[in-house]
Coordinates of C-alpha atoms and ligand atoms in Angstrom, one line a residue:
M1 CA -19.0 -27.9 -18.9
C2 CA -20.4 -31.4 -18.9
G3 CA -21.0 -33.4 -22.1
I4 CA -24.3 -35.1 -22.7
V5 CA -25.3 -37.7 -25.2
G6 CA -28.3 -39.9 -25.8
Y7 CA -28.9 -42.6 -28.4
T8 CA -32.0 -44.6 -29.5
G9 CA -32.0 -46.9 -32.5
K10 CA -31.0 -50.1 -34.0
A11 CA -27.4 -50.3 -32.9
T12 CA -26.1 -51.5 -29.6
A13 CA -26.5 -48.2 -27.7
L14 CA -23.2 -48.6 -25.7
T15 CA -21.1 -47.9 -28.9
P16 CA -22.6 -44.5 -30.0
V17 CA -23.0 -43.4 -26.4
L18 CA -19.4 -44.2 -25.5
E19 CA -18.1 -42.7 -28.8
G20 CA -20.1 -39.6 -28.1
L21 CA -18.6 -39.3 -24.6
R22 CA -15.1 -39.7 -26.1
R23 CA -15.8 -36.7 -28.4
L24 CA -17.4 -34.7 -25.6
E25 CA -14.9 -35.4 -22.9
Y26 CA -13.2 -32.0 -23.6
R27 CA -16.3 -30.5 -21.9
G28 CA -15.5 -32.0 -18.5
Y29 CA -13.6 -34.9 -17.1
D30 CA -14.4 -35.1 -13.4
S31 CA -16.5 -38.2 -13.9
A32 CA -18.4 -40.2 -16.5
G33 CA -21.4 -42.4 -16.5
I34 CA -23.9 -44.3 -18.7
A35 CA -27.5 -45.6 -18.2
L36 CA -29.0 -48.1 -20.6
A37 CA -32.6 -49.2 -20.9
V38 CA -32.1 -53.0 -21.2
T39 CA -35.4 -54.6 -20.2
K40 CA -38.8 -52.9 -20.2
G41 CA -40.0 -52.2 -16.7
E42 CA -36.8 -53.4 -15.0
P43 CA -34.4 -51.1 -13.3
L44 CA -32.0 -49.4 -15.7
W45 CA -28.4 -50.7 -16.1
I46 CA -26.1 -48.0 -14.9
E47 CA -22.3 -47.5 -14.5
K48 CA -20.5 -44.4 -13.4
R49 CA -17.0 -43.6 -12.1
A50 CA -15.1 -40.6 -10.9
G51 CA -12.2 -39.3 -13.0
K52 CA -11.7 -39.5 -16.7
L53 CA -13.8 -41.6 -19.2
G54 CA -11.0 -44.2 -19.1
N55 CA -11.9 -45.1 -15.6
L56 CA -15.5 -45.8 -16.6
E57 CA -14.4 -47.7 -19.7
A58 CA -12.2 -50.0 -17.6
T59 CA -15.3 -51.2 -15.8
L60 CA -17.3 -51.9 -19.0
T61 CA -16.4 -55.5 -19.5
R62 CA -19.9 -57.1 -19.3
V63 CA -22.4 -54.7 -20.6
P64 CA -25.9 -56.0 -21.5
D65 CA -27.3 -55.3 -25.0
A66 CA -29.6 -52.3 -25.1
H67 CA -30.8 -50.0 -27.9
S68 CA -31.1 -46.8 -26.1
G69 CA -29.1 -45.1 -23.5
I70 CA -27.7 -41.8 -22.1
G71 CA -24.1 -40.8 -21.2
H72 CA -22.5 -38.0 -19.3
T73 CA -19.1 -36.6 -18.7
R74 CA -18.9 -34.1 -15.9
W75 CA -17.3 -30.8 -14.9
A76 CA -18.2 -30.6 -11.2
T77 CA -20.1 -27.7 -9.9
H78 CA -22.3 -28.9 -7.0
G79 CA -20.8 -31.8 -5.2
G80 CA -17.2 -33.1 -5.5
P81 CA -15.9 -35.2 -8.3
T82 CA -16.8 -38.6 -6.7
D83 CA -18.6 -41.8 -7.9
R84 CA -21.7 -40.9 -6.0
N85 CA -21.9 -37.4 -7.6
A86 CA -21.3 -38.8 -11.1
H87 CA -24.3 -38.7 -13.5
P88 CA -26.7 -40.3 -14.4
H89 CA -28.8 -39.9 -11.3
L90 CA -31.6 -42.3 -10.6
D91 CA -35.1 -42.1 -9.0
N92 CA -35.7 -44.3 -6.0
E93 CA -37.0 -47.1 -8.1
G94 CA -33.9 -47.1 -10.3
K95 CA -36.1 -46.9 -13.4
L96 CA -35.7 -43.2 -14.3
A97 CA -32.2 -41.8 -15.1
L98 CA -31.3 -38.2 -15.6
I99 CA -28.2 -36.4 -16.8
H100 CA -27.7 -32.6 -16.6
N101 CA -25.4 -29.9 -17.8
G102 CA -25.7 -26.5 -16.0
I103 CA -26.8 -25.3 -12.6
I104 CA -30.2 -25.7 -10.9
E105 CA -30.3 -22.6 -8.7
N106 CA -33.4 -23.6 -6.6
Y107 CA -32.2 -27.1 -5.9
V108 CA -31.9 -26.6 -2.1
E109 CA -35.6 -25.7 -1.7
L110 CA -36.6 -28.5 -4.1
R111 CA -34.6 -31.0 -2.2
E112 CA -36.1 -30.0 1.1
E113 CA -39.6 -30.4 -0.3
L114 CA -38.8 -33.7 -2.0
E115 CA -37.2 -35.1 1.2
K116 CA -40.3 -34.2 3.1
R117 CA -42.3 -36.2 0.5
G118 CA -40.1 -39.2 1.3
H119 CA -37.5 -39.2 -1.6
I120 CA -34.1 -40.5 -0.6
F121 CA -31.1 -38.7 -2.0
S122 CA -27.8 -40.3 -2.6
S123 CA -25.6 -37.5 -3.9
D124 CA -24.7 -33.9 -3.2
T125 CA -25.6 -32.6 -6.6
D126 CA -28.2 -30.0 -7.7
T127 CA -29.2 -32.5 -10.4
E128 CA -30.6 -35.1 -8.2
S129 CA -33.5 -32.9 -7.1
V130 CA -34.6 -32.9 -10.7
V131 CA -34.8 -36.6 -11.1
H132 CA -37.0 -37.0 -8.0
L133 CA -39.2 -34.1 -9.2
L134 CA -39.4 -35.7 -12.6
S135 CA -40.3 -39.1 -11.1
D136 CA -43.3 -37.6 -9.2
S137 CA -44.4 -35.5 -12.2
R138 CA -44.3 -38.5 -14.5
K139 CA -46.6 -40.5 -12.2
K140 CA -48.9 -37.5 -12.2
H141 CA -48.9 -37.5 -16.0
N142 CA -49.7 -41.2 -16.3
G143 CA -46.2 -42.1 -17.4
D144 CA -45.8 -39.4 -20.0
L145 CA -42.1 -38.4 -19.6
A146 CA -42.3 -35.5 -22.0
A147 CA -45.3 -33.9 -20.2
A148 CA -43.4 -34.4 -16.9
M149 CA -40.3 -32.8 -18.3
R150 CA -42.3 -29.8 -19.4
E151 CA -43.8 -29.4 -16.0
V152 CA -40.5 -29.8 -14.2
C153 CA -38.6 -27.3 -16.4
A154 CA -41.2 -24.7 -15.6
E155 CA -40.3 -25.2 -11.9
L156 CA -36.6 -25.0 -12.3
R157 CA -34.4 -21.9 -12.0
G158 CA -31.0 -21.7 -13.6
S159 CA -29.4 -23.2 -16.7
F160 CA -29.8 -26.7 -17.9
T161 CA -29.7 -29.3 -20.5
L162 CA -31.5 -32.4 -19.3
L163 CA -31.8 -35.9 -20.8
A164 CA -34.0 -38.5 -19.2
I165 CA -34.8 -42.1 -19.9
H166 CA -37.3 -44.5 -18.2
S167 CA -37.3 -48.2 -18.4
D168 CA -41.1 -48.5 -19.0
E169 CA -40.4 -47.0 -22.4
P170 CA -36.9 -48.1 -23.3
G171 CA -36.7 -46.6 -26.7
R172 CA -37.7 -43.1 -25.7
I173 CA -35.4 -40.3 -24.5
V174 CA -36.7 -36.9 -23.5
G175 CA -34.5 -33.8 -23.4
A176 CA -34.9 -30.1 -22.5
R177 CA -32.7 -27.0 -22.6
R178 CA -32.5 -23.5 -21.1
N179 CA -29.3 -21.5 -21.5
S180 CA -27.3 -24.7 -22.1
P181 CA -26.6 -26.5 -25.4
L182 CA -28.5 -29.4 -26.9
V183 CA -28.7 -30.5 -30.5
V184 CA -30.7 -33.4 -32.1
G185 CA -28.9 -35.7 -34.6
V186 CA -31.4 -37.2 -37.1
G187 CA -30.4 -40.6 -38.3
D188 CA -31.9 -43.4 -40.4
G189 CA -33.9 -45.5 -37.9
E190 CA -31.9 -44.0 -35.1
N191 CA -31.7 -40.6 -33.4
F192 CA -29.3 -38.7 -31.1
L193 CA -29.3 -36.0 -28.6
A194 CA -26.0 -34.3 -27.6
S195 CA -24.3 -31.2 -26.2
D196 CA -22.7 -30.7 -29.6
V197 CA -22.7 -32.3 -33.0
S198 CA -19.2 -33.8 -32.6
A199 CA -20.8 -36.5 -30.5
F200 CA -22.7 -37.9 -33.5
I201 CA -21.1 -36.6 -36.7
A202 CA -19.7 -40.1 -37.4
Y203 CA -23.3 -41.3 -37.7
T204 CA -25.3 -38.4 -39.3
K205 CA -24.8 -34.9 -40.7
N206 CA -28.4 -34.0 -40.3
A207 CA -29.2 -32.0 -37.2
L208 CA -32.0 -30.0 -35.6
E209 CA -31.7 -26.8 -33.5
L210 CA -33.4 -26.6 -30.2
G211 CA -34.5 -23.2 -28.9
Q212 CA -34.8 -21.9 -25.4
D213 CA -37.2 -23.8 -23.1
E214 CA -37.9 -26.4 -25.6
V215 CA -38.5 -30.1 -24.9
V216 CA -37.5 -32.8 -27.3
D217 CA -39.0 -36.3 -27.3
I218 CA -37.2 -38.9 -29.4
T219 CA -37.6 -42.5 -30.4
A220 CA -35.7 -44.3 -33.2
E221 CA -38.4 -43.2 -35.7
K222 CA -39.8 -40.0 -34.4
I223 CA -38.8 -36.6 -33.1
V224 CA -41.2 -34.2 -31.5
I225 CA -40.2 -30.8 -30.2
T226 CA -42.5 -28.7 -28.0
N227 CA -42.4 -25.6 -25.9
L228 CA -43.2 -25.8 -22.2
A229 CA -46.9 -25.3 -22.9
G230 CA -46.9 -28.5 -24.9
D231 CA -47.4 -26.8 -28.4
V232 CA -45.6 -28.8 -31.1
L233 CA -43.0 -26.6 -32.8
P234 CA -41.7 -26.6 -36.3
Q235 CA -38.3 -28.3 -36.7
K236 CA -35.3 -26.2 -37.7
A237 CA -33.1 -28.6 -39.7
Y238 CA -29.5 -27.9 -40.8
E239 CA -26.7 -29.9 -42.3
I240 CA -23.4 -30.2 -40.3
S241 CA -20.5 -29.0 -42.5
W242 CA -17.8 -30.5 -40.2
D243 CA -16.2 -33.6 -41.2
A244 CA -16.1 -36.6 -38.8
S245 CA -12.3 -36.8 -39.3
A246 CA -12.0 -33.3 -38.0
A247 CA -12.8 -34.6 -34.6
E248 CA -10.1 -37.3 -34.7
R249 CA -6.4 -36.8 -33.7
G250 CA -5.3 -37.9 -37.2
G251 CA -1.8 -39.2 -36.1
F252 CA -1.0 -36.2 -33.9
E253 CA 0.0 -36.9 -30.3
H254 CA -2.5 -34.4 -29.0
F255 CA -5.6 -32.6 -30.4
M256 CA -3.9 -29.3 -29.5
L257 CA -0.9 -30.0 -31.7
K258 CA -3.2 -31.1 -34.6
E259 CA -5.3 -27.9 -34.1
I260 CA -2.1 -25.7 -34.2
Y261 CA -1.2 -27.3 -37.5
E262 CA -4.8 -26.8 -38.8
Q263 CA -4.5 -23.1 -38.5
P264 CA -3.5 -22.2 -42.1
K265 CA -6.6 -24.0 -43.3
A266 CA -8.8 -22.5 -40.6
V267 CA -7.7 -19.0 -41.5
A268 CA -8.0 -19.6 -45.2
D269 CA -11.5 -21.1 -44.7
T270 CA -12.6 -18.1 -42.6
L271 CA -11.3 -15.6 -45.3
I272 CA -12.7 -17.3 -48.4
G273 CA -15.1 -15.1 -50.3
R274 CA -15.1 -12.4 -47.6
T275 CA -12.2 -10.1 -48.3
A276 CA -14.0 -8.3 -51.1
G277 CA -16.6 -7.4 -48.5
L278 CA -19.0 -9.3 -46.2
D279 CA -21.9 -10.5 -48.3
S280 CA -25.5 -9.5 -47.5
E281 CA -26.3 -12.9 -46.2
I282 CA -24.1 -12.1 -43.2
T283 CA -25.0 -8.4 -42.8
A284 CA -28.7 -8.3 -43.8
G285 CA -30.0 -8.5 -40.3
I286 CA -27.9 -5.6 -39.0
N287 CA -27.9 -1.9 -39.8
L288 CA -24.5 -0.4 -39.1
E289 CA -25.5 3.2 -40.1
G290 CA -25.4 5.7 -37.2
I291 CA -23.6 3.6 -34.6
T292 CA -21.6 5.8 -32.2
K293 CA -19.7 3.1 -30.3
V294 CA -18.6 -0.5 -30.5
V295 CA -18.5 -2.8 -27.5
I296 CA -16.8 -6.2 -27.8
I297 CA -17.7 -8.7 -25.1
A298 CA -15.9 -12.0 -24.6
C299 CA -14.0 -14.2 -22.2
G300 CA -10.5 -15.6 -22.0
T301 CA -8.8 -16.2 -25.3
A302 CA -11.8 -14.7 -27.2
F303 CA -11.3 -11.5 -25.1
H304 CA -7.8 -11.3 -26.4
A305 CA -9.1 -11.5 -30.0
G306 CA -11.4 -8.7 -29.0
L307 CA -8.5 -6.6 -27.8
V308 CA -6.8 -7.0 -31.2
G309 CA -10.1 -6.1 -32.8
K310 CA -10.2 -2.8 -30.9
Y311 CA -6.9 -1.7 -32.4
A312 CA -8.1 -2.6 -36.0
I313 CA -11.6 -1.2 -35.7
E314 CA -10.5 2.1 -34.0
N315 CA -7.8 2.7 -36.6
W316 CA -9.5 1.5 -39.8
A317 CA -13.1 2.5 -39.0
N318 CA -12.4 5.5 -36.8
I319 CA -14.9 4.6 -34.1
S320 CA -14.4 4.2 -30.4
V321 CA -14.3 0.6 -29.1
D322 CA -14.5 -0.8 -25.6
V323 CA -13.5 -4.4 -25.0
E324 CA -15.3 -5.9 -22.0
L325 CA -14.8 -9.0 -20.0
A326 CA -18.2 -10.5 -20.3
S327 CA -18.4 -11.7 -16.7
E328 CA -17.9 -8.1 -15.5
Y329 CA -20.0 -6.3 -18.1
R330 CA -23.6 -6.7 -17.2
Y331 CA -23.2 -6.4 -13.4
R332 CA -21.8 -3.0 -13.9
E333 CA -25.0 -1.9 -15.7
P334 CA -23.1 0.1 -18.3
S335 CA -24.7 2.6 -20.5
V336 CA -25.6 1.1 -23.8
D337 CA -28.4 1.9 -26.3
G338 CA -29.6 1.6 -29.9
T339 CA -26.5 3.4 -31.3
T340 CA -24.1 0.8 -29.8
L341 CA -22.9 -2.1 -31.8
V342 CA -22.1 -5.1 -29.6
I343 CA -19.8 -7.8 -30.8
P344 CA -19.9 -11.0 -28.7
I345 CA -17.0 -13.3 -29.6
S346 CA -17.3 -17.0 -28.7
Q347 CA -15.9 -20.2 -30.1
S348 CA -18.6 -22.3 -28.5
G349 CA -21.5 -19.8 -28.8
E350 CA -22.6 -21.1 -25.4
T351 CA -20.4 -19.3 -22.9
M352 CA -22.8 -18.2 -20.2
D353 CA -20.9 -15.0 -19.2
T354 CA -20.9 -13.8 -22.9
L355 CA -24.5 -14.8 -23.5
M356 CA -25.7 -13.0 -20.4
A357 CA -23.7 -9.8 -21.2
M358 CA -25.1 -9.9 -24.7
R359 CA -28.6 -10.3 -23.5
Y360 CA -28.2 -7.3 -21.2
A361 CA -27.0 -5.2 -24.1
R362 CA -29.8 -6.4 -26.3
S363 CA -32.4 -5.6 -23.7
K364 CA -31.1 -2.0 -23.9
G365 CA -31.6 -1.9 -27.6
A366 CA -28.0 -2.6 -28.8
R367 CA -27.4 -4.1 -32.2
I368 CA -25.7 -7.5 -31.9
F369 CA -23.2 -8.8 -34.5
A370 CA -21.7 -12.1 -33.1
V371 CA -18.5 -13.9 -34.0
C372 CA -18.9 -17.6 -33.5
N373 CA -17.5 -21.0 -34.5
T374 CA -20.5 -23.1 -33.7
N375 CA -23.4 -23.2 -36.0
G376 CA -26.8 -23.2 -34.3
S377 CA -25.5 -22.4 -30.9
T378 CA -27.3 -19.9 -28.6
I379 CA -25.2 -16.8 -29.1
P380 CA -25.6 -16.6 -32.9
R381 CA -29.2 -17.6 -32.6
E382 CA -29.9 -14.6 -30.4
S383 CA -27.9 -12.1 -32.5
D384 CA -29.0 -9.8 -35.3
A385 CA -26.1 -11.0 -37.5
V386 CA -23.3 -13.6 -37.3
L387 CA -19.9 -13.8 -38.8
Y388 CA -19.1 -17.5 -38.5
T389 CA -15.5 -18.5 -38.1
Y390 CA -14.5 -21.8 -39.9
A391 CA -12.1 -23.3 -37.5
G392 CA -13.9 -26.6 -37.5
P393 CA -14.4 -28.5 -34.2
E394 CA -11.9 -27.5 -31.6
I395 CA -11.4 -30.4 -29.2
A396 CA -8.4 -29.4 -27.1
V397 CA -9.6 -27.4 -24.2
A398 CA -7.0 -24.7 -24.9
S399 CA -8.1 -22.6 -27.8
T400 CA -5.7 -22.2 -30.7
K401 CA -7.2 -22.3 -34.2
A402 CA -10.5 -20.7 -33.0
F403 CA -8.4 -17.8 -31.7
L404 CA -6.7 -17.2 -35.0
T405 CA -10.0 -17.3 -36.9
Q406 CA -11.5 -14.9 -34.3
L407 CA -8.7 -12.5 -35.2
I408 CA -9.6 -12.9 -38.8
A409 CA -13.2 -12.2 -38.1
M410 CA -12.2 -9.0 -36.2
Y411 CA -10.2 -7.8 -39.2
L412 CA -13.1 -8.6 -41.5
I413 CA -15.6 -6.7 -39.3
A414 CA -13.1 -3.8 -39.0
L415 CA -12.8 -3.6 -42.8
H416 CA -16.6 -3.8 -43.2
L417 CA -17.2 -1.0 -40.7
A418 CA -14.5 1.0 -42.5
T419 CA -16.4 0.5 -45.8
V420 CA -19.7 1.5 -44.3
R421 CA -18.2 4.6 -42.7
G422 CA -15.9 5.4 -45.7
T423 CA -12.8 5.7 -43.5
L424 CA -10.2 3.9 -45.5
T425 CA -8.8 4.8 -48.9
Q426 CA -9.1 2.1 -51.6
K427 CA -5.4 1.7 -51.5
E428 CA -5.3 1.2 -47.7
H429 CA -8.1 -1.3 -48.0
D430 CA -6.5 -3.2 -50.8
E431 CA -3.2 -3.3 -49.0
I432 CA -4.8 -4.9 -45.9
V433 CA -6.7 -7.4 -48.0
T434 CA -3.5 -8.5 -49.8
H435 CA -1.8 -9.1 -46.5
L436 CA -4.8 -11.0 -45.2
A437 CA -4.8 -13.3 -48.2
E438 CA -1.1 -14.1 -47.5
L439 CA -1.6 -15.1 -43.9
P440 CA -2.4 -18.9 -44.4
G441 CA 0.9 -19.3 -46.3
K442 CA 2.8 -17.3 -43.7
I443 CA 1.4 -19.4 -40.8
E444 CA 2.7 -22.4 -42.7
Q445 CA 6.1 -20.8 -42.8
V446 CA 6.0 -20.2 -39.0
L447 CA 4.9 -23.9 -38.4
E448 CA 7.9 -25.0 -40.4
T449 CA 10.2 -23.5 -37.8
V450 CA 8.7 -24.8 -34.6
E451 CA 10.9 -27.8 -34.0
P452 CA 13.9 -25.8 -32.7
L453 CA 11.4 -23.8 -30.6
R454 CA 10.1 -26.9 -29.0
E455 CA 13.7 -27.8 -28.1
L456 CA 14.3 -24.4 -26.7
T457 CA 11.1 -24.5 -24.6
R458 CA 12.3 -27.6 -22.8
K459 CA 15.3 -25.7 -21.5
F460 CA 12.9 -23.6 -19.4
K461 CA 10.9 -26.5 -18.1
S462 CA 11.9 -25.8 -14.5
A463 CA 11.4 -22.1 -14.6
S464 CA 9.0 -20.9 -11.9
S465 CA 7.7 -18.0 -14.0
M466 CA 7.6 -16.7 -17.5
L467 CA 6.8 -13.2 -18.6
F468 CA 5.4 -12.0 -22.0
L469 CA 5.8 -8.5 -23.3
G470 CA 4.2 -6.7 -26.2
R471 CA 3.2 -3.3 -27.5
H472 CA 0.2 -2.3 -29.6
V473 CA -1.4 -5.5 -31.0
G474 CA 1.6 -7.4 -29.6
F475 CA 0.2 -6.7 -26.1
P476 CA -3.0 -8.9 -26.5
A477 CA -0.7 -11.4 -28.1
A478 CA 1.5 -11.4 -25.0
L479 CA -1.6 -11.8 -22.8
E480 CA -2.7 -14.8 -24.9
G481 CA 0.8 -16.3 -24.6
A482 CA 0.7 -16.0 -20.8
L483 CA -2.9 -17.4 -20.6
K484 CA -1.9 -20.4 -22.7
L485 CA 1.1 -21.1 -20.5
K486 CA -0.9 -20.8 -17.3
E487 CA -3.6 -23.2 -18.4
L488 CA -1.4 -25.8 -20.0
A489 CA 1.9 -25.7 -18.1
Y490 CA 0.4 -24.7 -14.7
M491 CA 3.2 -22.2 -14.5
H492 CA 3.1 -18.6 -13.3
A493 CA 2.9 -16.4 -16.4
E494 CA 2.0 -12.8 -17.0
G495 CA 1.5 -10.7 -20.1
F496 CA 2.4 -7.0 -19.9
A497 CA 2.2 -4.0 -22.1
A498 CA 6.0 -3.4 -22.3
G499 CA 5.6 0.3 -21.6
E500 CA 4.0 -0.5 -18.3
L501 CA 7.0 -2.5 -16.9
K502 CA 8.7 0.4 -15.4
H503 CA 5.5 1.2 -13.5
G504 CA 5.8 -1.9 -11.3
P505 CA 6.1 -5.3 -13.0
I506 CA 9.8 -4.9 -13.7
A507 CA 10.4 -5.8 -10.1
L508 CA 9.5 -9.4 -11.0
I509 CA 12.6 -9.8 -13.2
D510 CA 15.3 -11.8 -11.6
Q511 CA 18.5 -13.5 -12.8
G512 CA 17.4 -16.0 -15.5
T513 CA 13.7 -15.1 -15.7
P514 CA 12.6 -16.1 -19.2
V515 CA 10.9 -13.2 -21.0
V516 CA 9.2 -13.6 -24.3
A517 CA 9.1 -10.3 -26.3
V518 CA 6.6 -10.0 -29.0
M519 CA 8.3 -7.5 -31.3
P520 CA 6.3 -4.9 -33.3
A521 CA 7.0 -4.7 -37.1
A522 CA 10.7 -4.0 -37.8
G523 CA 11.4 -0.4 -38.6
S524 CA 8.3 1.0 -36.8
L525 CA 8.6 3.5 -34.0
L526 CA 7.2 1.0 -31.6
A527 CA 9.9 -1.5 -32.6
E528 CA 12.5 0.9 -31.2
K529 CA 10.5 1.6 -28.0
M530 CA 10.1 -2.1 -27.5
A531 CA 13.8 -2.8 -28.1
S532 CA 14.5 -0.3 -25.2
N533 CA 12.0 -2.1 -23.0
V534 CA 13.8 -5.4 -23.8
Q535 CA 17.1 -3.8 -22.8
E536 CA 15.6 -2.8 -19.5
V537 CA 14.7 -6.3 -18.5
K538 CA 17.8 -7.8 -20.0
A539 CA 19.9 -5.5 -17.8
R540 CA 18.2 -7.0 -14.8
G541 CA 19.0 -10.6 -15.7
A542 CA 16.1 -11.7 -17.9
V543 CA 16.7 -14.3 -20.7
I544 CA 15.1 -12.9 -23.8
I545 CA 13.2 -15.0 -26.3
A546 CA 12.1 -12.5 -29.1
I547 CA 9.5 -13.2 -31.7
G548 CA 9.6 -10.8 -34.6
D549 CA 10.1 -10.2 -38.3
A550 CA 13.7 -9.0 -37.9
D551 CA 16.6 -10.1 -35.7
L552 CA 16.8 -8.3 -32.4
A553 CA 20.4 -7.7 -31.2
S554 CA 19.6 -8.1 -27.5
A555 CA 17.7 -11.4 -27.9
D556 CA 19.2 -14.5 -26.4
H557 CA 16.9 -16.5 -28.7
M558 CA 15.2 -15.3 -31.8
I559 CA 12.1 -16.7 -33.3
R560 CA 11.6 -15.2 -36.8
I561 CA 8.2 -14.8 -38.3
P562 CA 7.4 -13.4 -41.7
A563 CA 6.6 -9.7 -42.1
T564 CA 3.0 -8.7 -42.5
H565 CA 0.7 -5.7 -42.0
P566 CA 1.4 -4.3 -38.5
F567 CA -2.2 -4.9 -37.3
L568 CA -2.2 -8.5 -38.6
E569 CA 1.0 -9.5 -36.7
P570 CA -0.7 -11.5 -33.8
V571 CA -2.0 -14.0 -36.4
L572 CA 1.7 -15.0 -36.8
S573 CA 3.3 -14.1 -33.5
V574 CA 0.7 -16.1 -31.4
V575 CA 1.6 -19.4 -33.2
P576 CA 5.1 -19.7 -31.5
L577 CA 3.4 -18.7 -28.2
Q578 CA 1.0 -21.6 -28.6
V579 CA 3.9 -24.0 -29.3
I580 CA 5.8 -22.8 -26.2
A581 CA 2.7 -23.5 -24.0
Y582 CA 2.2 -26.9 -25.7
E583 CA 5.7 -28.0 -25.4
M584 CA 6.0 -26.8 -21.8
A585 CA 2.9 -28.8 -20.9
V586 CA 4.4 -31.9 -22.5
A587 CA 7.8 -31.4 -20.8
R588 CA 6.1 -31.0 -17.4
G589 CA 4.1 -34.2 -17.9
N590 CA 0.7 -32.4 -18.0
D591 CA -2.4 -33.4 -19.8
V592 CA -2.3 -31.2 -22.8
D593 CA -5.8 -31.6 -24.2
Q594 CA -7.6 -31.7 -20.9
P595 CA -5.7 -29.5 -18.4
R596 CA -6.7 -29.7 -14.8
N597 CA -9.7 -27.9 -13.4
L598 CA -10.8 -26.7 -16.9
A599 CA -13.6 -27.5 -19.3
K600 CA -14.1 -26.2 -22.8
S601 CA -17.5 -24.7 -23.1
V602 CA -18.2 -22.7 -19.9
T603 CA -22.0 -22.8 -19.5
V604 CA -22.0 -21.5 -15.9
E605 CA -21.5 -18.0 -14.6
Ligands
F6R701 C1 -8.4 -20.6 -23.3 C2 -9.8 -20.8 -23.7 C3 -10.9 -20.0 -23.0 C4 -12.0 -19.6 -23.9 C5 -13.1 -18.9 -23.1 C6 -14.3 -18.4 -24.0 O1 -7.6 -21.4 -24.1 O2 -10.2 -21.5 -24.6 O3 -10.3 -18.8 -22.4 O4 -11.5 -18.7 -24.9 O5 -13.6 -19.8 -22.2 O6 -14.8 -19.5 -24.7 P1 -15.8 -19.3 -26.0 O7 -14.9 -18.7 -27.0 O8 -16.3 -20.6 -26.3 O9 -16.8 -18.3 -25.5

């Protein structure tokens, strides 16, 4: 949802700002723009273009030298994806520029008021109201941009990250955040502000967290963080563990393919040191005694990880689990109290729906144990305990390695709950742990077999629809396979619990419909039931692509994966599903890493 970057320091600002935008483009690619403070007191230099960052870059032939600037890559909410709606937005003197991520809910009333005061608007965005408001407030505060930002933020409703720069003080950038991400990068004689650390990890690994309703004021040498009342706050420093190379394509054609191949490492990293039990550093903040129910809240792919978690937690820890779509949860006003354990799952840690659902549960007294991939983001900051996944930066919009590590996190939490509640025998526990430890090697084995799958996928390039079937933990895997295909191949796809087919969806099967069957572990009761469901669709003309640990007689195409513990199967079966979606997108000429209409971190409701 919009990427934001600001730089002030010794370098030519265009370089770090543009590099930051390249790394943040996954957050939105409807337009991009840059404002640079070139000469004190003169209008800012600004360039902005609709479309991908490449469109903007093509115009950057004669850029003046400047040592501070801000840049924005947009996922449109208010106002179409046009040049005039692209950020930065300027005040009427052209000396103050503002970029924004989020939604200003009271922008209409602000705009009416500002127009009455003589401000001339030149876009349809909610953001532009803020730049005019900031301009007036800055004058009132004798040119103090930080004081103006504090006053303006207090007037705004909604969610926002804001960065502003004024040409009267070219080396100063002021930012603020509420319910939207903003981190500070601390350099040597240079400082950065960005939506996430990937924008500046090539320059510094030292970062500062920013809390809710905080204003940050940076120059090359100084960083001051205040609350909206103007009190100076202590700085919460942390070191970024991600490597700069993790945010590069590293020879792969697309980030998504690279991230698919990074999965063995991501899973291994997330497991390291945790299978013997979650250490007290993770669990100290949360008391798991006496809980009567678990509620998992998440969106999209993370929701599918939650569904797998339900199977594991209910079975291993013998406690009832609800998995809730975060966007539906809080508006239902569900019953939740201090005996409920709520597990929000989020790669970004900033998804607004998940954050709001979690805050609702928290306000009712629930205990919050988050699963997150992004250190210092809002969801972990507002949780009692966090189990971080170690997927590293996920740049492709479609989630792959983050999903696999979310599955691992769910298994680890299920084991931990089972230990607290004494519901697994040592033998059962050890067996699961042995299987978990084998997963990275087994994912490697799956990846070794994907070439023929890519070739097979291309055969279905012109299909109008693809269906995915599964049972037990294979059902969420089927849902995930269908979601990946929809978002990447722009193709109709549905995931079904195979037992449900006969209750309606089987009518979708036609001659030649490709059906992907995620088979349960060979020899299990469910494998037999699933084989019958496959027969039912095959008899009606479906072409069967089966994924499983043993050959299926009725399959037209068989994708073999190694055997594992039945509950851990999605960690292996989802990998071919990701490859199918990837290859289908390539075959159909789609933009794999930045599929249409999407953005990675969804910070609007
Ligand atoms: C799909 C995908 C999304 C996210 C969802 C939640 O490939 O990536 O469905 O899973 O938007 O995002 P996070 O995990 O950041 O809360």
